[in-house]
mmCIF file of C-alpha atoms in Angstrom:
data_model
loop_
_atom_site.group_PDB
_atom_site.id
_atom_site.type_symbol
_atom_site.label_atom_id
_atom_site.label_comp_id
_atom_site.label_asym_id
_atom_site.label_seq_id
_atom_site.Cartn_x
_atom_site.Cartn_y
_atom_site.Cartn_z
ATOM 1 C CA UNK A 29 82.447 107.348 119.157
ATOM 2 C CA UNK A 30 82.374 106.472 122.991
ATOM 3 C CA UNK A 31 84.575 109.179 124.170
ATOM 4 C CA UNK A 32 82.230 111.829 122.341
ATOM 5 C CA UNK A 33 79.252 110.147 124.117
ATOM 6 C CA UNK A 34 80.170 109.744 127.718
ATOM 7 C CA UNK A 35 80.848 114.096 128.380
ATOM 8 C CA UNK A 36 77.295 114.499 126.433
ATOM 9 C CA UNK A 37 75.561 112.023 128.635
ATOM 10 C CA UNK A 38 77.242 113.669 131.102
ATOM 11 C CA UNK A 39 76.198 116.821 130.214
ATOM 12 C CA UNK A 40 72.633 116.076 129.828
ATOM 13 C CA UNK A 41 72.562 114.730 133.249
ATOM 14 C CA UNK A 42 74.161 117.345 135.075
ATOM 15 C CA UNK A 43 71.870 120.003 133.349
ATOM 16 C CA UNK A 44 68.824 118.211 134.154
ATOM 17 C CA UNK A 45 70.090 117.398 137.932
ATOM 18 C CA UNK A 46 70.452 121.306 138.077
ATOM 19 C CA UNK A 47 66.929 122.033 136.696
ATOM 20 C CA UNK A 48 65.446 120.044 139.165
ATOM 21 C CA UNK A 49 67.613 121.210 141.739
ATOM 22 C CA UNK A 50 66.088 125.339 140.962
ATOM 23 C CA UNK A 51 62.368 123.800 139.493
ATOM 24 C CA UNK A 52 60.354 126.881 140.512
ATOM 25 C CA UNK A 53 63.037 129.203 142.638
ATOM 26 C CA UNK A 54 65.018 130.698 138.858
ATOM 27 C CA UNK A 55 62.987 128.697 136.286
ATOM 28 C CA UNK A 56 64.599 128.112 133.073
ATOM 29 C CA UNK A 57 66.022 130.863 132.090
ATOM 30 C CA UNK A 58 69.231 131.378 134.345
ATOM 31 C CA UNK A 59 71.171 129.716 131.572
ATOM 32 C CA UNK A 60 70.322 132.318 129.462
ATOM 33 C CA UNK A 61 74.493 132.845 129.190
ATOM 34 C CA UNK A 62 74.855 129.096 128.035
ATOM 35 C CA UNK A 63 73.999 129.674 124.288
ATOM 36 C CA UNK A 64 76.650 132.103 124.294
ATOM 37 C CA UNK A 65 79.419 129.839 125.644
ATOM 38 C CA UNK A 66 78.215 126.780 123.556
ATOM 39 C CA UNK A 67 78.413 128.843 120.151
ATOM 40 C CA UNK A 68 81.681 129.554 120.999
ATOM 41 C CA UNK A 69 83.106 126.849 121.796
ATOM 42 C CA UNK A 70 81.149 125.084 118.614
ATOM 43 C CA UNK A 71 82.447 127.766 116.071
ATOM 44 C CA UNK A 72 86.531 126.700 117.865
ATOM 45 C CA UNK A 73 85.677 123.037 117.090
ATOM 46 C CA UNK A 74 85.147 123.752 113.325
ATOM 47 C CA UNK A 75 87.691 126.039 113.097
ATOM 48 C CA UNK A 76 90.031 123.605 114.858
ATOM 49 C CA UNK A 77 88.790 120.737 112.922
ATOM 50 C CA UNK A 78 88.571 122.499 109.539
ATOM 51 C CA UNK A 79 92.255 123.550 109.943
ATOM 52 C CA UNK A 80 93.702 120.346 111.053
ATOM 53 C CA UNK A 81 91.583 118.163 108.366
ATOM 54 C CA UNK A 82 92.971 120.569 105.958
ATOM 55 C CA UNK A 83 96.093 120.344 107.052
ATOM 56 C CA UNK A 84 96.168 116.388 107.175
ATOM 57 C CA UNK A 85 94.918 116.455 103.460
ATOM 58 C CA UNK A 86 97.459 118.516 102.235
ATOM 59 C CA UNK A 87 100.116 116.202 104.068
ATOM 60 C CA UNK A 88 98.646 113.133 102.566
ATOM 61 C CA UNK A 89 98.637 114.810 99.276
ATOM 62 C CA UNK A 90 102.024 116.310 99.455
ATOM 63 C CA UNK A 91 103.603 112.509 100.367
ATOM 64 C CA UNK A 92 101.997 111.429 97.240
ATOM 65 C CA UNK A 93 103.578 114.129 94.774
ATOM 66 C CA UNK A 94 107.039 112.995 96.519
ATOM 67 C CA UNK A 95 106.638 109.617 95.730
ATOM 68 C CA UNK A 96 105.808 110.712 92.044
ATOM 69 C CA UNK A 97 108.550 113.127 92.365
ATOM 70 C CA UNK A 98 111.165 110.427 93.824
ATOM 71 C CA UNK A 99 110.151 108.045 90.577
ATOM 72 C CA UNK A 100 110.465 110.368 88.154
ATOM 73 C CA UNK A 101 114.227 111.332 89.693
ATOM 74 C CA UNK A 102 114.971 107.977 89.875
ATOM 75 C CA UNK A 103 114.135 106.424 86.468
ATOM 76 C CA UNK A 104 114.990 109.661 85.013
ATOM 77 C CA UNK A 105 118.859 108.731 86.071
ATOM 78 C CA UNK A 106 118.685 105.479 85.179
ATOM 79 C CA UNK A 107 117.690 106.419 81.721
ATOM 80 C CA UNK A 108 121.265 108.442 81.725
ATOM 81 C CA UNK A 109 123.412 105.529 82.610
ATOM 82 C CA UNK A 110 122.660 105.063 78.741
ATOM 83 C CA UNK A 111 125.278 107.850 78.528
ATOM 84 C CA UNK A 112 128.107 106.230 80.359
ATOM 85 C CA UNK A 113 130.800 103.950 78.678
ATOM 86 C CA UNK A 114 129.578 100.410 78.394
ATOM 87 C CA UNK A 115 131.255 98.820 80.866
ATOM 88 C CA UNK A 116 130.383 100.633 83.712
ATOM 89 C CA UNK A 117 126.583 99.992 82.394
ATOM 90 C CA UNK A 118 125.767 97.141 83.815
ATOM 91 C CA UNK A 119 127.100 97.296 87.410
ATOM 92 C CA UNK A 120 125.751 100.968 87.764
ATOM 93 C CA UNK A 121 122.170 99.464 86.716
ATOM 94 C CA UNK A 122 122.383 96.781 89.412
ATOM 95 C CA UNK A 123 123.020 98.931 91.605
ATOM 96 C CA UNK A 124 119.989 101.381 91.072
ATOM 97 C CA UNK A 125 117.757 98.238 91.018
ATOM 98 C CA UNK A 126 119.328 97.385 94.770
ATOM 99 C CA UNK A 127 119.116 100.931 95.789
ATOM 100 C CA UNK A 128 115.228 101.276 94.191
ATOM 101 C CA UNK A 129 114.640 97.773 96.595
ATOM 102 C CA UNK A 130 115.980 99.369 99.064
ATOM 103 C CA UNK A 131 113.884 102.819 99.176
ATOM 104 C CA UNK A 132 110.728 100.509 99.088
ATOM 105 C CA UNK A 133 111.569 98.604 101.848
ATOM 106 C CA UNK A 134 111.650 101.887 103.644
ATOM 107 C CA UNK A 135 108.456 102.835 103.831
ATOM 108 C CA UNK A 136 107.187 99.190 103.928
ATOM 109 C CA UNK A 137 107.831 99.136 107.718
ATOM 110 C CA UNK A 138 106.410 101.827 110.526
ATOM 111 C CA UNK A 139 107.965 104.763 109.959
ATOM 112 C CA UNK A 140 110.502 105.251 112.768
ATOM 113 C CA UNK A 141 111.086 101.761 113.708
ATOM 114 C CA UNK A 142 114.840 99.725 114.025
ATOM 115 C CA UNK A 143 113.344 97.952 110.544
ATOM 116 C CA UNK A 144 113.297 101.240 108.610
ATOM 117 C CA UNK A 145 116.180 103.235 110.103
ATOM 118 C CA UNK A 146 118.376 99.627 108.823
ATOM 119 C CA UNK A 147 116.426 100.400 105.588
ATOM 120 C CA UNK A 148 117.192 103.962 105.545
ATOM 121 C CA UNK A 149 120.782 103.222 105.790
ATOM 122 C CA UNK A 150 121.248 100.765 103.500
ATOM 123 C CA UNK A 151 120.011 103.202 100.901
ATOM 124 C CA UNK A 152 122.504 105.440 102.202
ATOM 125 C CA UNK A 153 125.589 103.300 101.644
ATOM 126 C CA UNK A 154 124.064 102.697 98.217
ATOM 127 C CA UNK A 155 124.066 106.172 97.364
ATOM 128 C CA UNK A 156 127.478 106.635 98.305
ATOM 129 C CA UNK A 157 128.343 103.409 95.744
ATOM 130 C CA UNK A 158 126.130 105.031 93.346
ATOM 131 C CA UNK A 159 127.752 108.441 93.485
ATOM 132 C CA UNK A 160 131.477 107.064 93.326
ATOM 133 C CA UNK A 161 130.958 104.442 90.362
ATOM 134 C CA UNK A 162 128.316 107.029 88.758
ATOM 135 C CA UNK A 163 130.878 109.973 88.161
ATOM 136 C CA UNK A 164 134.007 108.074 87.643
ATOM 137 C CA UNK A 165 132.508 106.824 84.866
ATOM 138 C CA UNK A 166 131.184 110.015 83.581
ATOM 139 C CA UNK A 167 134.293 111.392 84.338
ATOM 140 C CA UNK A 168 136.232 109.045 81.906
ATOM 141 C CA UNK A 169 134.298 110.167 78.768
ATOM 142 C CA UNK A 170 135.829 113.369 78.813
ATOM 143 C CA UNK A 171 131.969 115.312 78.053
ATOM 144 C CA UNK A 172 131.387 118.153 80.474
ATOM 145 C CA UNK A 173 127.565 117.832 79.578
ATOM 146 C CA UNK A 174 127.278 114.182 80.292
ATOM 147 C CA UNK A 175 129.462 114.825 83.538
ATOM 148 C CA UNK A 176 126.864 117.614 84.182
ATOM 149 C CA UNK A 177 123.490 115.218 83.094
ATOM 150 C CA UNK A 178 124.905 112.226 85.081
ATOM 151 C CA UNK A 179 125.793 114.440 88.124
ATOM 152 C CA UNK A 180 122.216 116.199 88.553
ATOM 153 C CA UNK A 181 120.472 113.221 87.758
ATOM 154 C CA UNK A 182 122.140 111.753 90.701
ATOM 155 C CA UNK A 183 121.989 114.658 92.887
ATOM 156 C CA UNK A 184 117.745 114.802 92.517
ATOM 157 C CA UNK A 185 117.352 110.667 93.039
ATOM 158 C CA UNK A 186 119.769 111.418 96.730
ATOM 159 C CA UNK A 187 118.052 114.899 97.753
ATOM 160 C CA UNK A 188 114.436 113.327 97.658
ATOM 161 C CA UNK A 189 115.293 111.078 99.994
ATOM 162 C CA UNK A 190 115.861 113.227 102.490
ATOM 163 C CA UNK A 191 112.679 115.820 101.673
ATOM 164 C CA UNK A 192 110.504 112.514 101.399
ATOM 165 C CA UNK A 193 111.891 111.504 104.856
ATOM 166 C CA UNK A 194 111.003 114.603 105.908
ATOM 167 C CA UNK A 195 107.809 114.665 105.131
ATOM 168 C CA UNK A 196 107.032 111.181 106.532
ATOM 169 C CA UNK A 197 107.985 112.623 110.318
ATOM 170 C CA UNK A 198 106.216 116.035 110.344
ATOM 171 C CA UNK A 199 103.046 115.665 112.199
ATOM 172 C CA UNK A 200 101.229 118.945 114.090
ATOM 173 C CA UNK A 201 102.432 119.526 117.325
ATOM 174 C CA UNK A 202 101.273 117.116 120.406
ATOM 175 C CA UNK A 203 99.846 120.474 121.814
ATOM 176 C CA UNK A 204 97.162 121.032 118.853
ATOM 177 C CA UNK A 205 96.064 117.404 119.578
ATOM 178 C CA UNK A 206 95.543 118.116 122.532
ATOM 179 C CA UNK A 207 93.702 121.368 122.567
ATOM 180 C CA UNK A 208 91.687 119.519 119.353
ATOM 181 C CA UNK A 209 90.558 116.191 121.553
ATOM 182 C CA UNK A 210 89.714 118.724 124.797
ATOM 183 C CA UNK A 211 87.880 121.295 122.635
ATOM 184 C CA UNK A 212 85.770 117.778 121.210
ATOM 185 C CA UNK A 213 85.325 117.158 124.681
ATOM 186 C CA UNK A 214 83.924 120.706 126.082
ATOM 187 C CA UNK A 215 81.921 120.299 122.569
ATOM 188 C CA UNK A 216 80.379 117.053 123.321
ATOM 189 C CA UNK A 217 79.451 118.346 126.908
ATOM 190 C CA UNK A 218 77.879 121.883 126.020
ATOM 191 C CA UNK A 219 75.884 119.391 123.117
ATOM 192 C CA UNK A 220 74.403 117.214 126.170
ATOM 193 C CA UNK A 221 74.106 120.089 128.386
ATOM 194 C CA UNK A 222 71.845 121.890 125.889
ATOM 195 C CA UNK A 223 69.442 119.382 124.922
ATOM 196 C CA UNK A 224 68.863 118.642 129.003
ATOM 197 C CA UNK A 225 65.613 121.079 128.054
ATOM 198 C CA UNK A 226 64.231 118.614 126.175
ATOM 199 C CA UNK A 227 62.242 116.333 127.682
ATOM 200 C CA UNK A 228 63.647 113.262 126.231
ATOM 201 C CA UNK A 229 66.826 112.716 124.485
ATOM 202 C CA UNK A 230 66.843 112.770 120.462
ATOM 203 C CA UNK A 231 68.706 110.156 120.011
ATOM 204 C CA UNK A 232 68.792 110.491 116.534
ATOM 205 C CA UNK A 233 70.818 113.814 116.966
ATOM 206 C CA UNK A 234 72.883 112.454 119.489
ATOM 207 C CA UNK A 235 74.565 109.247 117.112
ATOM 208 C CA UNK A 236 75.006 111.836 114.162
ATOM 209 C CA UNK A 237 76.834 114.241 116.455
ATOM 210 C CA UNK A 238 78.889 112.193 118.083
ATOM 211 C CA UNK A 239 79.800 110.203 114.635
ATOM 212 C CA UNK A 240 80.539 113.052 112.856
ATOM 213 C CA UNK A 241 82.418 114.046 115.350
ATOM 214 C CA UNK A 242 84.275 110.540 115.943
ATOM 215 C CA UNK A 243 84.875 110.103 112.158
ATOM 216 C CA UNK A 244 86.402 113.589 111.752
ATOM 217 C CA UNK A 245 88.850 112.941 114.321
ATOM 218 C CA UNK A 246 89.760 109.381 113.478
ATOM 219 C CA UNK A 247 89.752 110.495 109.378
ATOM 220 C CA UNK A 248 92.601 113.320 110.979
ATOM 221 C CA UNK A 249 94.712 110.754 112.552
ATOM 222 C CA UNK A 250 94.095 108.468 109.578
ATOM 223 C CA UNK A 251 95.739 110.968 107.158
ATOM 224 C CA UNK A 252 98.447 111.858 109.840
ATOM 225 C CA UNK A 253 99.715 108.747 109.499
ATOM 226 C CA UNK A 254 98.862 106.976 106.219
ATOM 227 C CA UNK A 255 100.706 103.673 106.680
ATOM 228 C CA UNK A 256 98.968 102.767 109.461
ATOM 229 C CA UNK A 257 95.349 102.714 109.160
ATOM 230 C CA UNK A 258 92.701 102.910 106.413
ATOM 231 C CA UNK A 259 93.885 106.070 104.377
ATOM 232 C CA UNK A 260 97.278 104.798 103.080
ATOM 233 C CA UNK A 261 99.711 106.414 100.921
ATOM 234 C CA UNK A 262 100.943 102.775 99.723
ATOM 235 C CA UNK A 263 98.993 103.292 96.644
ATOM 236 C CA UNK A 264 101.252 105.390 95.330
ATOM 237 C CA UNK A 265 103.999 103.086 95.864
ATOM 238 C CA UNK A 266 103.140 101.451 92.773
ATOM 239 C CA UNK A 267 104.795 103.953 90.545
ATOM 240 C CA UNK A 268 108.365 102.835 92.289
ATOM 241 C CA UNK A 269 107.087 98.849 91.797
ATOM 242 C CA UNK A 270 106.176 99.545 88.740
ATOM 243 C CA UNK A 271 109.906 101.018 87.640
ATOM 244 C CA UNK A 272 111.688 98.442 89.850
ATOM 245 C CA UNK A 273 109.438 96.097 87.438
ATOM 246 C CA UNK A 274 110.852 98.164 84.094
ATOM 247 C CA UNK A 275 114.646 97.733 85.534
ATOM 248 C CA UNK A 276 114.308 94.018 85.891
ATOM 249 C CA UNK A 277 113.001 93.441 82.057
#
């Protein structure tokens, strides 16, 4: 809330140094052009900020839906390994509970770090394992539909991976943060600079501007990034636990 509260001090000040500065030679009413400029640079905030909360939201959303998405694939293969001779049963099965570690351990870890790419590609080689002792066993029984089933099934658990990964690493440009937190900034200033005809500040106003404005901003970044602060998307890792759980039993 500090950085939204130092430009509209700052503001405040400089308008009132100027108003003493021209007491009596202009009045008050050579800022008659300020309104103007503080309107519009109040209506770009909201837009700004309505678009990128919106945006966050939908992000935050959208992780959660792959994470459904991602279970469902997964136990929905595992439930065709039923299909498969019984031999290659039990291996196959230990595998998808070592592969379903695996994709947790993931996104336990900041996405982008050393700890997650070793993750990342340890799920990898267990795809590949998965794949190659997955279809030769289908492929022994002879039954183009269970070749077909056991194929897809495998094919939807690998591709989420990568549309999950995806997801995790697509952020708005740097630029729109940028033009966001400097927009906030001219905001907070024009805010300060306006209420300088006031003869004392409202401080009441002042904390519920520059909190709303603070708590929009920090909620944006929350949702940006949903491991990291308050907003997580870890919730939803439950439905993964929960079938890691189911394989063990």
């Amino acid at each position: 809330m500090f950085f939204s509260l130092l430009p509209f001090f700052f503001g405040y000040h400089l308008d009132r140094r100027q108003r003493r500065r021209h007491a009596g030679a202009q009045g008050d009413n050579d800022n008659g052009g300020g309104s103007h400029v503080g309107g519009t640079v109040f209506t770009l905030i909201g837009l700004l900020l309505g678009f990128t909360l919106s945006a966050a939201a939908t992000g935050f959303q959208q992780r959660q839906v792959l994470i459904a998405q991602e279970a469902n694939a997964i136990g929905t293969a595992y439930l065709r390994l039923d299909l498969l001779p019984k031999p290659d049963q039990a291996p196959l099965r230990s595998l998808f509970r070592e592969y379903l570690q695996a994709r947790l351990d993931t996104y336990k870890v900041p996405v982008g770090s050393p700890a997650e790419h070793t993750a990342y590609l340890r799920s990898l080689k267990l795809q590949a394992a998965l794949w190659q002792q997955g279809t030769t066993a289908a492929l022994t029984t002879n039954n183009a539909a269970i070749i077909s089933l056991t194929a897809s099934a495998l094919n939807a658990t690998f591709d989420i991976t990568t549309t999950r990964l995806v997801a995790a690493r697509t952020h708005p440009p740097l630029i729109l943060f940028i033009l966001l937190f400097g927009v906030a900034l001219m905001a907070a200033l024009l805010a300060g600079y306006g209420m300088a005809s006031s003869p004392r500040i409202s401080w009441l106003q002042t904390i519920l501007f520059a909190a709303a404005l603070s708590i929009t901003l920090f909620t944006i970044m929350d949702m940006e990034y949903p491991r990291l602060g308050f907003v997580r998307v870890d919730l939803a890792d439950r439905v993964l636990m929960d079938g890691l759980q189911g394989m063990r039993h």
